[in-house]
């Protein structure tokens, strides 16, 4: 990785909170720049544009060992569901020319059947499939029993318009049920949850 970015599409095997990702990437002693992981929606099978989580690892924290993993801790975690498709997109927005690139560890595509490796670079028409290879990665999932409610980011609507909070990042313990209530509303409001 230098001016290009790579994204490994994965299929989530179990619901929980995605706490960290280990990505098979390293640096040379003269590799400049930090690394950024963006977890993207990949519901179409290819990396999408919706960023679900983002974290940057400083250059000094990137492994110097051959084909070692670099850990990306996701602050607060990301609620994921079984079968959900995500893209683990790694780039170096602060990389500068004149130094070595970040080499990515590659494996035969037959090693992982849950998604493909993609590549993009300046001048490319979006993400391009990187044929016959995947990258080495590990995901760390908290499958604890504590429920987590998340209605999405704040938003504003005009009086009389419908609001659309999203509970897609909400998770509950297996076999339990969560319910939503309106705790407060302006006087005269007809607010209701459907």
JSON list of N, CA, C and O in Angstrom, two decimals, residues 13-74:
[
{"chain": "A", "resi": 13, "resn": "UNK", "atom": "N", "xyz": [-19.44, -14.48, 10.63]},
{"chain": "A", "resi": 13, "resn": "UNK", "atom": "CA", "xyz": [-19.92, -15.81, 10.97]},
{"chain": "A", "resi": 13, "resn": "UNK", "atom": "C", "xyz": [-20.81, -15.86, 12.19]},
{"chain": "A", "resi": 13, "resn": "UNK", "atom": "O", "xyz": [-21.57, -16.80, 12.36]},
{"chain": "A", "resi": 14, "resn": "UNK", "atom": "N", "xyz": [-20.73, -14.81, 13.03]},
{"chain": "A", "resi": 14, "resn": "UNK", "atom": "CA", "xyz": [-21.49, -14.83, 14.29]},
{"chain": "A", "resi": 14, "resn": "UNK", "atom": "C", "xyz": [-21.78, -13.40, 14.72]},
{"chain": "A", "resi": 14, "resn": "UNK", "atom": "O", "xyz": [-20.95, -12.52, 14.56]},
{"chain": "A", "resi": 15, "resn": "UNK", "atom": "N", "xyz": [-22.95, -13.17, 15.30]},
{"chain": "A", "resi": 15, "resn": "UNK", "atom": "CA", "xyz": [-23.32, -11.83, 15.77]},
{"chain": "A", "resi": 15, "resn": "UNK", "atom": "C", "xyz": [-22.50, -11.46, 16.99]},
{"chain": "A", "resi": 15, "resn": "UNK", "atom": "O", "xyz": [-22.13, -12.32, 17.80]},
{"chain": "A", "resi": 16, "resn": "UNK", "atom": "N", "xyz": [-22.21, -10.19, 17.12]},
{"chain": "A", "resi": 16, "resn": "UNK", "atom": "CA", "xyz": [-21.47, -9.69, 18.28]},
{"chain": "A", "resi": 16, "resn": "UNK", "atom": "C", "xyz": [-20.94, -8.30, 17.99]},
{"chain": "A", "resi": 16, "resn": "UNK", "atom": "O", "xyz": [-21.40, -7.60, 17.09]},
{"chain": "A", "resi": 17, "resn": "UNK", "atom": "N", "xyz": [-19.95, -7.90, 18.79]},
{"chain": "A", "resi": 17, "resn": "UNK", "atom": "CA", "xyz": [-19.29, -6.61, 18.62]},
{"chain": "A", "resi": 17, "resn": "UNK", "atom": "C", "xyz": [-17.90, -6.85, 18.05]},
{"chain": "A", "resi": 17, "resn": "UNK", "atom": "O", "xyz": [-17.08, -7.52, 18.67]},
{"chain": "A", "resi": 18, "resn": "UNK", "atom": "N", "xyz": [-17.66, -6.32, 16.86]},
{"chain": "A", "resi": 18, "resn": "UNK", "atom": "CA", "xyz": [-16.34, -6.42, 16.24]},
{"chain": "A", "resi": 18, "resn": "UNK", "atom": "C", "xyz": [-15.43, -5.43, 16.96]},
{"chain": "A", "resi": 18, "resn": "UNK", "atom": "O", "xyz": [-15.60, -4.22, 16.85]},
{"chain": "A", "resi": 19, "resn": "UNK", "atom": "N", "xyz": [-14.49, -5.96, 17.75]},
{"chain": "A", "resi": 19, "resn": "UNK", "atom": "CA", "xyz": [-13.62, -5.13, 18.58]},
{"chain": "A", "resi": 19, "resn": "UNK", "atom": "C", "xyz": [-12.29, -4.79, 17.93]},
{"chain": "A", "resi": 19, "resn": "UNK", "atom": "O", "xyz": [-11.71, -3.75, 18.20]},
{"chain": "A", "resi": 20, "resn": "UNK", "atom": "N", "xyz": [-11.78, -5.70, 17.09]},
{"chain": "A", "resi": 20, "resn": "UNK", "atom": "CA", "xyz": [-10.46, -5.48, 16.50]},
{"chain": "A", "resi": 20, "resn": "UNK", "atom": "C", "xyz": [-10.32, -6.31, 15.24]},
{"chain": "A", "resi": 20, "resn": "UNK", "atom": "O", "xyz": [-11.01, -7.32, 15.05]},
{"chain": "A", "resi": 21, "resn": "UNK", "atom": "N", "xyz": [-9.40, -5.87, 14.39]},
{"chain": "A", "resi": 21, "resn": "UNK", "atom": "CA", "xyz": [-9.05, -6.59, 13.17]},
{"chain": "A", "resi": 21, "resn": "UNK", "atom": "C", "xyz": [-7.53, -6.66, 13.10]},
{"chain": "A", "resi": 21, "resn": "UNK", "atom": "O", "xyz": [-6.86, -5.66, 13.29]},
{"chain": "A", "resi": 22, "resn": "UNK", "atom": "N", "xyz": [-7.01, -7.86, 12.86]},
{"chain": "A", "resi": 22, "resn": "UNK", "atom": "CA", "xyz": [-5.59, -8.01, 12.54]},
{"chain": "A", "resi": 22, "resn": "UNK", "atom": "C", "xyz": [-5.50, -8.14, 11.03]},
{"chain": "A", "resi": 22, "resn": "UNK", "atom": "O", "xyz": [-6.20, -8.98, 10.44]},
{"chain": "A", "resi": 23, "resn": "UNK", "atom": "N", "xyz": [-4.68, -7.33, 10.42]},
{"chain": "A", "resi": 23, "resn": "UNK", "atom": "CA", "xyz": [-4.54, -7.33, 8.97]},
{"chain": "A", "resi": 23, "resn": "UNK", "atom": "C", "xyz": [-3.10, -7.71, 8.64]},
{"chain": "A", "resi": 23, "resn": "UNK", "atom": "O", "xyz": [-2.17, -7.21, 9.27]},
{"chain": "A", "resi": 24, "resn": "UNK", "atom": "N", "xyz": [-2.92, -8.59, 7.68]},
{"chain": "A", "resi": 24, "resn": "UNK", "atom": "CA", "xyz": [-1.58, -9.05, 7.29]},
{"chain": "A", "resi": 24, "resn": "UNK", "atom": "C", "xyz": [-0.84, -7.99, 6.51]},
{"chain": "A", "resi": 24, "resn": "UNK", "atom": "O", "xyz": [-0.79, -8.03, 5.28]},
{"chain": "A", "resi": 25, "resn": "UNK", "atom": "N", "xyz": [-0.28, -7.03, 7.23]},
{"chain": "A", "resi": 25, "resn": "UNK", "atom": "CA", "xyz": [0.44, -5.94, 6.58]},
{"chain": "A", "resi": 25, "resn": "UNK", "atom": "C", "xyz": [1.60, -5.54, 7.47]},
{"chain": "A", "resi": 25, "resn": "UNK", "atom": "O", "xyz": [1.53, -5.65, 8.69]},
{"chain": "A", "resi": 26, "resn": "UNK", "atom": "N", "xyz": [2.68, -5.11, 6.87]},
{"chain": "A", "resi": 26, "resn": "UNK", "atom": "CA", "xyz": [3.86, -4.70, 7.63]},
{"chain": "A", "resi": 26, "resn": "UNK", "atom": "C", "xyz": [4.46, -3.46, 6.98]},
{"chain": "A", "resi": 26, "resn": "UNK", "atom": "O", "xyz": [3.95, -2.96, 5.99]},
{"chain": "A", "resi": 27, "resn": "UNK", "atom": "N", "xyz": [5.57, -3.01, 7.54]},
{"chain": "A", "resi": 27, "resn": "UNK", "atom": "CA", "xyz": [6.27, -1.87, 6.97]},
{"chain": "A", "resi": 27, "resn": "UNK", "atom": "C", "xyz": [7.76, -2.17, 6.95]},
{"chain": "A", "resi": 27, "resn": "UNK", "atom": "O", "xyz": [8.24, -3.04, 7.64]},
{"chain": "A", "resi": 28, "resn": "UNK", "atom": "N", "xyz": [8.47, -1.42, 6.11]},
{"chain": "A", "resi": 28, "resn": "UNK", "atom": "CA", "xyz": [9.92, -1.43, 6.12]},
{"chain": "A", "resi": 28, "resn": "UNK", "atom": "C", "xyz": [10.38, -0.29, 7.02]},
{"chain": "A", "resi": 28, "resn": "UNK", "atom": "O", "xyz": [9.59, 0.59, 7.36]},
{"chain": "A", "resi": 29, "resn": "UNK", "atom": "N", "xyz": [11.64, -0.27, 7.38]},
{"chain": "A", "resi": 29, "resn": "UNK", "atom": "CA", "xyz": [12.16, 0.79, 8.26]},
{"chain": "A", "resi": 29, "resn": "UNK", "atom": "C", "xyz": [11.97, 2.17, 7.65]},
{"chain": "A", "resi": 29, "resn": "UNK", "atom": "O", "xyz": [11.81, 3.16, 8.36]},
{"chain": "A", "resi": 30, "resn": "UNK", "atom": "N", "xyz": [11.97, 2.26, 6.32]},
{"chain": "A", "resi": 30, "resn": "UNK", "atom": "CA", "xyz": [11.82, 3.57, 5.66]},
{"chain": "A", "resi": 30, "resn": "UNK", "atom": "C", "xyz": [10.43, 3.79, 5.07]},
{"chain": "A", "resi": 30, "resn": "UNK", "atom": "O", "xyz": [10.26, 4.64, 4.19]},
{"chain": "A", "resi": 31, "resn": "UNK", "atom": "N", "xyz": [9.43, 3.04, 5.53]},
{"chain": "A", "resi": 31, "resn": "UNK", "atom": "CA", "xyz": [8.06, 3.24, 5.04]},
{"chain": "A", "resi": 31, "resn": "UNK", "atom": "C", "xyz": [7.43, 4.40, 5.80]},
{"chain": "A", "resi": 31, "resn": "UNK", "atom": "O", "xyz": [7.30, 4.33, 7.02]},
{"chain": "A", "resi": 32, "resn": "UNK", "atom": "N", "xyz": [7.06, 5.48, 5.09]},
{"chain": "A", "resi": 32, "resn": "UNK", "atom": "CA", "xyz": [6.44, 6.63, 5.78]},
{"chain": "A", "resi": 32, "resn": "UNK", "atom": "C", "xyz": [4.92, 6.48, 5.88]},
{"chain": "A", "resi": 32, "resn": "UNK", "atom": "O", "xyz": [4.32, 5.69, 5.16]},
{"chain": "A", "resi": 33, "resn": "UNK", "atom": "N", "xyz": [4.31, 7.24, 6.78]},
{"chain": "A", "resi": 33, "resn": "UNK", "atom": "CA", "xyz": [2.86, 7.31, 6.84]},
{"chain": "A", "resi": 33, "resn": "UNK", "atom": "C", "xyz": [2.24, 6.37, 7.84]},
{"chain": "A", "resi": 33, "resn": "UNK", "atom": "O", "xyz": [2.86, 5.43, 8.33]},
{"chain": "A", "resi": 34, "resn": "UNK", "atom": "N", "xyz": [0.98, 6.65, 8.17]},
{"chain": "A", "resi": 34, "resn": "UNK", "atom": "CA", "xyz": [0.18, 5.83, 9.07]},
{"chain": "A", "resi": 34, "resn": "UNK", "atom": "C", "xyz": [-0.74, 4.94, 8.25]},
{"chain": "A", "resi": 34, "resn": "UNK", "atom": "O", "xyz": [-0.88, 5.13, 7.04]},
{"chain": "A", "resi": 35, "resn": "UNK", "atom": "N", "xyz": [-1.38, 3.98, 8.89]},
{"chain": "A", "resi": 35, "resn": "UNK", "atom": "CA", "xyz": [-2.34, 3.11, 8.21]},
{"chain": "A", "resi": 35, "resn": "UNK", "atom": "C", "xyz": [-3.74, 3.37, 8.76]},
{"chain": "A", "resi": 35, "resn": "UNK", "atom": "O", "xyz": [-3.92, 3.54, 9.97]},
{"chain": "A", "resi": 36, "resn": "UNK", "atom": "N", "xyz": [-4.71, 3.36, 7.87]},
{"chain": "A", "resi": 36, "resn": "UNK", "atom": "CA", "xyz": [-6.11, 3.56, 8.26]},
{"chain": "A", "resi": 36, "resn": "UNK", "atom": "C", "xyz": [-6.92, 2.35, 7.84]},
{"chain": "A", "resi": 36, "resn": "UNK", "atom": "O", "xyz": [-6.82, 1.87, 6.71]},
{"chain": "A", "resi": 37, "resn": "UNK", "atom": "N", "xyz": [-7.73, 1.84, 8.78]},
{"chain": "A", "resi": 37, "resn": "UNK", "atom": "CA", "xyz": [-8.70, 0.79, 8.47]},
{"chain": "A", "resi": 37, "resn": "UNK", "atom": "C", "xyz": [-10.07, 1.42, 8.47]},
{"chain": "A", "resi": 37, "resn": "UNK", "atom": "O", "xyz": [-10.46, 2.08, 9.43]},
{"chain": "A", "resi": 38, "resn": "UNK", "atom": "N", "xyz": [-10.81, 1.21, 7.40]},
{"chain": "A", "resi": 38, "resn": "UNK", "atom": "CA", "xyz": [-12.21, 1.58, 7.33]},
{"chain": "A", "resi": 38, "resn": "UNK", "atom": "C", "xyz": [-13.00, 0.30, 7.14]},
{"chain": "A", "resi": 38, "resn": "UNK", "atom": "O", "xyz": [-12.70, -0.47, 6.24]},
{"chain": "A", "resi": 39, "resn": "UNK", "atom": "N", "xyz": [-13.98, 0.07, 7.99]},
{"chain": "A", "resi": 39, "resn": "UNK", "atom": "CA", "xyz": [-14.88, -1.06, 7.81]},
{"chain": "A", "resi": 39, "resn": "UNK", "atom": "C", "xyz": [-16.04, -0.53, 6.99]},
{"chain": "A", "resi": 39, "resn": "UNK", "atom": "O", "xyz": [-16.76, 0.38, 7.42]},
{"chain": "A", "resi": 40, "resn": "UNK", "atom": "N", "xyz": [-16.19, -1.07, 5.78]},
{"chain": "A", "resi": 40, "resn": "UNK", "atom": "CA", "xyz": [-17.20, -0.60, 4.83]},
{"chain": "A", "resi": 40, "resn": "UNK", "atom": "C", "xyz": [-18.31, -1.63, 4.68]},
{"chain": "A", "resi": 40, "resn": "UNK", "atom": "O", "xyz": [-18.08, -2.83, 4.82]},
{"chain": "A", "resi": 41, "resn": "UNK", "atom": "N", "xyz": [-19.50, -1.15, 4.34]},
{"chain": "A", "resi": 41, "resn": "UNK", "atom": "CA", "xyz": [-20.59, -2.04, 3.98]},
{"chain": "A", "resi": 41, "resn": "UNK", "atom": "C", "xyz": [-20.19, -2.77, 2.69]},
{"chain": "A", "resi": 41, "resn": "UNK", "atom": "O", "xyz": [-19.60, -2.16, 1.79]},
{"chain": "A", "resi": 42, "resn": "UNK", "atom": "N", "xyz": [-20.46, -4.05, 2.61]},
{"chain": "A", "resi": 42, "resn": "UNK", "atom": "CA", "xyz": [-20.17, -4.82, 1.39]},
{"chain": "A", "resi": 42, "resn": "UNK", "atom": "C", "xyz": [-21.35, -5.72, 1.05]},
{"chain": "A", "resi": 42, "resn": "UNK", "atom": "O", "xyz": [-21.18, -6.85, 0.61]},
{"chain": "A", "resi": 43, "resn": "UNK", "atom": "N", "xyz": [-22.56, -5.20, 1.26]},
{"chain": "A", "resi": 43, "resn": "UNK", "atom": "CA", "xyz": [-23.76, -6.01, 1.05]},
{"chain": "A", "resi": 43, "resn": "UNK", "atom": "C", "xyz": [-23.91, -6.47, -0.39]},
{"chain": "A", "resi": 43, "resn": "UNK", "atom": "O", "xyz": [-24.57, -7.48, -0.67]},
{"chain": "A", "resi": 44, "resn": "UNK", "atom": "N", "xyz": [-23.28, -5.79, -1.35]},
{"chain": "A", "resi": 44, "resn": "UNK", "atom": "CA", "xyz": [-23.33, -6.19, -2.75]},
{"chain": "A", "resi": 44, "resn": "UNK", "atom": "C", "xyz": [-22.27, -7.23, -3.09]},
{"chain": "A", "resi": 44, "resn": "UNK", "atom": "O", "xyz": [-22.23, -7.72, -4.20]},
{"chain": "A", "resi": 45, "resn": "UNK", "atom": "N", "xyz": [-21.38, -7.52, -2.14]},
{"chain": "A", "resi": 45, "resn": "UNK", "atom": "CA", "xyz": [-20.27, -8.44, -2.38]},
{"chain": "A", "resi": 45, "resn": "UNK", "atom": "C", "xyz": [-18.97, -7.73, -2.65]},
{"chain": "A", "resi": 45, "resn": "UNK", "atom": "O", "xyz": [-17.91, -8.33, -2.60]},
{"chain": "A", "resi": 46, "resn": "UNK", "atom": "N", "xyz": [-19.05, -6.43, -2.96]},
{"chain": "A", "resi": 46, "resn": "UNK", "atom": "CA", "xyz": [-17.86, -5.61, -3.21]},
{"chain": "A", "resi": 46, "resn": "UNK", "atom": "C", "xyz": [-17.84, -4.47, -2.19]},
{"chain": "A", "resi": 46, "resn": "UNK", "atom": "O", "xyz": [-18.88, -4.15, -1.60]},
{"chain": "A", "resi": 47, "resn": "UNK", "atom": "N", "xyz": [-16.69, -3.85, -1.94]},
{"chain": "A", "resi": 47, "resn": "UNK", "atom": "CA", "xyz": [-16.65, -2.74, -0.99]},
{"chain": "A", "resi": 47, "resn": "UNK", "atom": "C", "xyz": [-17.60, -1.62, -1.41]},
{"chain": "A", "resi": 47, "resn": "UNK", "atom": "O", "xyz": [-17.65, -1.23, -2.56]},
{"chain": "A", "resi": 48, "resn": "UNK", "atom": "N", "xyz": [-18.39, -1.15, -0.44]},
{"chain": "A", "resi": 48, "resn": "UNK", "atom": "CA", "xyz": [-19.32, -0.05, -0.69]},
{"chain": "A", "resi": 48, "resn": "UNK", "atom": "C", "xyz": [-18.73, 1.27, -0.24]},
{"chain": "A", "resi": 48, "resn": "UNK", "atom": "O", "xyz": [-17.53, 1.37, 0.04]},
{"chain": "A", "resi": 49, "resn": "UNK", "atom": "N", "xyz": [-19.58, 2.28, -0.12]},
{"chain": "A", "resi": 49, "resn": "UNK", "atom": "CA", "xyz": [-19.11, 3.61, 0.27]},
{"chain": "A", "resi": 49, "resn": "UNK", "atom": "C", "xyz": [-19.49, 3.97, 1.70]},
{"chain": "A", "resi": 49, "resn": "UNK", "atom": "O", "xyz": [-18.98, 4.96, 2.23]},
{"chain": "A", "resi": 50, "resn": "UNK", "atom": "N", "xyz": [-20.36, 3.19, 2.34]},
{"chain": "A", "resi": 50, "resn": "UNK", "atom": "CA", "xyz": [-20.78, 3.49, 3.70]},
{"chain": "A", "resi": 50, "resn": "UNK", "atom": "C", "xyz": [-19.71, 3.03, 4.68]},
{"chain": "A", "resi": 50, "resn": "UNK", "atom": "O", "xyz": [-19.38, 1.84, 4.75]},
{"chain": "A", "resi": 51, "resn": "UNK", "atom": "N", "xyz": [-19.15, 3.99, 5.43]},
{"chain": "A", "resi": 51, "resn": "UNK", "atom": "CA", "xyz": [-18.13, 3.69, 6.42]},
{"chain": "A", "resi": 51, "resn": "UNK", "atom": "C", "xyz": [-18.82, 3.38, 7.75]},
{"chain": "A", "resi": 51, "resn": "UNK", "atom": "O", "xyz": [-19.52, 4.22, 8.31]},
{"chain": "A", "resi": 52, "resn": "UNK", "atom": "N", "xyz": [-18.65, 2.16, 8.26]},
{"chain": "A", "resi": 52, "resn": "UNK", "atom": "CA", "xyz": [-19.27, 1.72, 9.50]},
{"chain": "A", "resi": 52, "resn": "UNK", "atom": "C", "xyz": [-18.37, 1.95, 10.71]},
{"chain": "A", "resi": 52, "resn": "UNK", "atom": "O", "xyz": [-18.85, 2.12, 11.82]},
{"chain": "A", "resi": 53, "resn": "UNK", "atom": "N", "xyz": [-17.07, 1.93, 10.49]},
{"chain": "A", "resi": 53, "resn": "UNK", "atom": "CA", "xyz": [-16.08, 2.20, 11.54]},
{"chain": "A", "resi": 53, "resn": "UNK", "atom": "C", "xyz": [-14.79, 2.61, 10.87]},
{"chain": "A", "resi": 53, "resn": "UNK", "atom": "O", "xyz": [-14.53, 2.24, 9.72]},
{"chain": "A", "resi": 54, "resn": "UNK", "atom": "N", "xyz": [-13.98, 3.38, 11.59]},
{"chain": "A", "resi": 54, "resn": "UNK", "atom": "CA", "xyz": [-12.70, 3.83, 11.05]},
{"chain": "A", "resi": 54, "resn": "UNK", "atom": "C", "xyz": [-11.70, 3.99, 12.19]},
{"chain": "A", "resi": 54, "resn": "UNK", "atom": "O", "xyz": [-12.05, 4.47, 13.26]},
{"chain": "A", "resi": 55, "resn": "UNK", "atom": "N", "xyz": [-10.48, 3.56, 11.96]},
{"chain": "A", "resi": 55, "resn": "UNK", "atom": "CA", "xyz": [-9.41, 3.69, 12.96]},
{"chain": "A", "resi": 55, "resn": "UNK", "atom": "C", "xyz": [-8.07, 3.85, 12.23]},
{"chain": "A", "resi": 55, "resn": "UNK", "atom": "O", "xyz": [-7.86, 3.27, 11.18]},
{"chain": "A", "resi": 56, "resn": "UNK", "atom": "N", "xyz": [-7.19, 4.66, 12.82]},
{"chain": "A", "resi": 56, "resn": "UNK", "atom": "CA", "xyz": [-5.86, 4.87, 12.26]},
{"chain": "A", "resi": 56, "resn": "UNK", "atom": "C", "xyz": [-4.81, 4.33, 13.22]},
{"chain": "A", "resi": 56, "resn": "UNK", "atom": "O", "xyz": [-4.91, 4.53, 14.43]},
{"chain": "A", "resi": 57, "resn": "UNK", "atom": "N", "xyz": [-3.84, 3.63, 12.67]},
{"chain": "A", "resi": 57, "resn": "UNK", "atom": "CA", "xyz": [-2.72, 3.11, 13.44]},
{"chain": "A", "resi": 57, "resn": "UNK", "atom": "C", "xyz": [-1.48, 3.91, 13.06]},
{"chain": "A", "resi": 57, "resn": "UNK", "atom": "O", "xyz": [-1.16, 4.02, 11.87]},
{"chain": "A", "resi": 58, "resn": "UNK", "atom": "N", "xyz": [-0.77, 4.48, 14.04]},
{"chain": "A", "resi": 58, "resn": "UNK", "atom": "CA", "xyz": [0.43, 5.25, 13.71]},
{"chain": "A", "resi": 58, "resn": "UNK", "atom": "C", "xyz": [1.52, 4.36, 13.15]},
{"chain": "A", "resi": 58, "resn": "UNK", "atom": "O", "xyz": [1.60, 3.16, 13.46]},
{"chain": "A", "resi": 59, "resn": "UNK", "atom": "N", "xyz": [2.38, 4.93, 12.34]},
{"chain": "A", "resi": 59, "resn": "UNK", "atom": "CA", "xyz": [3.44, 4.21, 11.66]},
{"chain": "A", "resi": 59, "resn": "UNK", "atom": "C", "xyz": [4.24, 3.34, 12.62]},
{"chain": "A", "resi": 59, "resn": "UNK", "atom": "O", "xyz": [4.54, 2.18, 12.32]},
{"chain": "A", "resi": 60, "resn": "UNK", "atom": "N", "xyz": [4.58, 3.87, 13.78]},
{"chain": "A", "resi": 60, "resn": "UNK", "atom": "CA", "xyz": [5.42, 3.13, 14.74]},
{"chain": "A", "resi": 60, "resn": "UNK", "atom": "C", "xyz": [4.74, 1.86, 15.25]},
{"chain": "A", "resi": 60, "resn": "UNK", "atom": "O", "xyz": [5.42, 0.94, 15.71]},
{"chain": "A", "resi": 61, "resn": "UNK", "atom": "N", "xyz": [3.41, 1.79, 15.17]},
{"chain": "A", "resi": 61, "resn": "UNK", "atom": "CA", "xyz": [2.68, 0.61, 15.66]},
{"chain": "A", "resi": 61, "resn": "UNK", "atom": "C", "xyz": [2.51, -0.46, 14.58]},
{"chain": "A", "resi": 61, "resn": "UNK", "atom": "O", "xyz": [2.02, -1.55, 14.87]},
{"chain": "A", "resi": 62, "resn": "UNK", "atom": "N", "xyz": [2.91, -0.16, 13.35]},
{"chain": "A", "resi": 62, "resn": "UNK", "atom": "CA", "xyz": [2.80, -1.13, 12.25]},
{"chain": "A", "resi": 62, "resn": "UNK", "atom": "C", "xyz": [3.97, -2.10, 12.35]},
{"chain": "A", "resi": 62, "resn": "UNK", "atom": "O", "xyz": [5.12, -1.69, 12.53]},
{"chain": "A", "resi": 63, "resn": "UNK", "atom": "N", "xyz": [3.68, -3.37, 12.23]},
{"chain": "A", "resi": 63, "resn": "UNK", "atom": "CA", "xyz": [4.69, -4.42, 12.40]},
{"chain": "A", "resi": 63, "resn": "UNK", "atom": "C", "xyz": [5.85, -4.26, 11.41]},
{"chain": "A", "resi": 63, "resn": "UNK", "atom": "O", "xyz": [5.66, -3.95, 10.24]},
{"chain": "A", "resi": 64, "resn": "UNK", "atom": "N", "xyz": [7.06, -4.51, 11.91]},
{"chain": "A", "resi": 64, "resn": "UNK", "atom": "CA", "xyz": [8.26, -4.53, 11.07]},
{"chain": "A", "resi": 64, "resn": "UNK", "atom": "C", "xyz": [8.62, -5.95, 10.65]},
{"chain": "A", "resi": 64, "resn": "UNK", "atom": "O", "xyz": [9.53, -6.15, 9.87]},
{"chain": "A", "resi": 65, "resn": "UNK", "atom": "N", "xyz": [7.93, -6.94, 11.17]},
{"chain": "A", "resi": 65, "resn": "UNK", "atom": "CA", "xyz": [8.26, -8.34, 10.89]},
{"chain": "A", "resi": 65, "resn": "UNK", "atom": "C", "xyz": [7.65, -8.78, 9.56]},
{"chain": "A", "resi": 65, "resn": "UNK", "atom": "O", "xyz": [6.64, -8.28, 9.12]},
{"chain": "A", "resi": 66, "resn": "UNK", "atom": "N", "xyz": [8.27, -9.76, 8.94]},
{"chain": "A", "resi": 66, "resn": "UNK", "atom": "CA", "xyz": [7.78, -10.31, 7.69]},
{"chain": "A", "resi": 66, "resn": "UNK", "atom": "C", "xyz": [6.41, -10.95, 7.90]},
{"chain": "A", "resi": 66, "resn": "UNK", "atom": "O", "xyz": [6.26, -11.82, 8.76]},
{"chain": "A", "resi": 67, "resn": "UNK", "atom": "N", "xyz": [5.45, -10.50, 7.14]},
{"chain": "A", "resi": 67, "resn": "UNK", "atom": "CA", "xyz": [4.09, -11.04, 7.13]},
{"chain": "A", "resi": 67, "resn": "UNK", "atom": "C", "xyz": [3.46, -11.13, 8.51]},
{"chain": "A", "resi": 67, "resn": "UNK", "atom": "O", "xyz": [2.69, -12.02, 8.80]},
{"chain": "A", "resi": 68, "resn": "UNK", "atom": "N", "xyz": [3.76, -10.21, 9.37]},
{"chain": "A", "resi": 68, "resn": "UNK", "atom": "CA", "xyz": [3.12, -10.15, 10.67]},
{"chain": "A", "resi": 68, "resn": "UNK", "atom": "C", "xyz": [1.80, -9.41, 10.55]},
{"chain": "A", "resi": 68, "resn": "UNK", "atom": "O", "xyz": [1.55, -8.69, 9.60]},
{"chain": "A", "resi": 69, "resn": "UNK", "atom": "N", "xyz": [0.97, -9.57, 11.57]},
{"chain": "A", "resi": 69, "resn": "UNK", "atom": "CA", "xyz": [-0.30, -8.86, 11.61]},
{"chain": "A", "resi": 69, "resn": "UNK", "atom": "C", "xyz": [-0.11, -7.49, 12.26]},
{"chain": "A", "resi": 69, "resn": "UNK", "atom": "O", "xyz": [0.68, -7.33, 13.18]},
{"chain": "A", "resi": 70, "resn": "UNK", "atom": "N", "xyz": [-0.87, -6.53, 11.78]},
{"chain": "A", "resi": 70, "resn": "UNK", "atom": "CA", "xyz": [-0.98, -5.23, 12.42]},
{"chain": "A", "resi": 70, "resn": "UNK", "atom": "C", "xyz": [-2.39, -5.15, 12.98]},
{"chain": "A", "resi": 70, "resn": "UNK", "atom": "O", "xyz": [-3.36, -5.41, 12.26]},
{"chain": "A", "resi": 71, "resn": "UNK", "atom": "N", "xyz": [-2.52, -4.80, 14.25]},
{"chain": "A", "resi": 71, "resn": "UNK", "atom": "CA", "xyz": [-3.82, -4.77, 14.92]},
{"chain": "A", "resi": 71, "resn": "UNK", "atom": "C", "xyz": [-4.48, -3.40, 14.80]},
{"chain": "A", "resi": 71, "resn": "UNK", "atom": "O", "xyz": [-3.86, -2.37, 15.03]},
{"chain": "A", "resi": 72, "resn": "UNK", "atom": "N", "xyz": [-5.76, -3.41, 14.44]},
{"chain": "A", "resi": 72, "resn": "UNK", "atom": "CA", "xyz": [-6.60, -2.22, 14.40]},
{"chain": "A", "resi": 72, "resn": "UNK", "atom": "C", "xyz": [-7.69, -2.40, 15.44]},
{"chain": "A", "resi": 72, "resn": "UNK", "atom": "O", "xyz": [-8.60, -3.21, 15.25]},
{"chain": "A", "resi": 73, "resn": "UNK", "atom": "N", "xyz": [-7.61, -1.67, 16.56]},
{"chain": "A", "resi": 73, "resn": "UNK", "atom": "CA", "xyz": [-8.63, -1.73, 17.60]},
{"chain": "A", "resi": 73, "resn": "UNK", "atom": "C", "xyz": [-9.77, -0.79, 17.21]},
{"chain": "A", "resi": 73, "resn": "UNK", "atom": "O", "xyz": [-9.52, 0.37, 16.87]},
{"chain": "A", "resi": 74, "resn": "UNK", "atom": "N", "xyz": [-11.01, -1.23, 17.26]},
{"chain": "A", "resi": 74, "resn": "UNK", "atom": "CA", "xyz": [-12.16, -0.42, 16.87]},
{"chain": "A", "resi": 74, "resn": "UNK", "atom": "C", "xyz": [-12.78, 0.18, 18.13]},
{"chain": "A", "resi": 74, "resn": "UNK", "atom": "O", "xyz": [-13.39, -0.55, 18.92]}
]
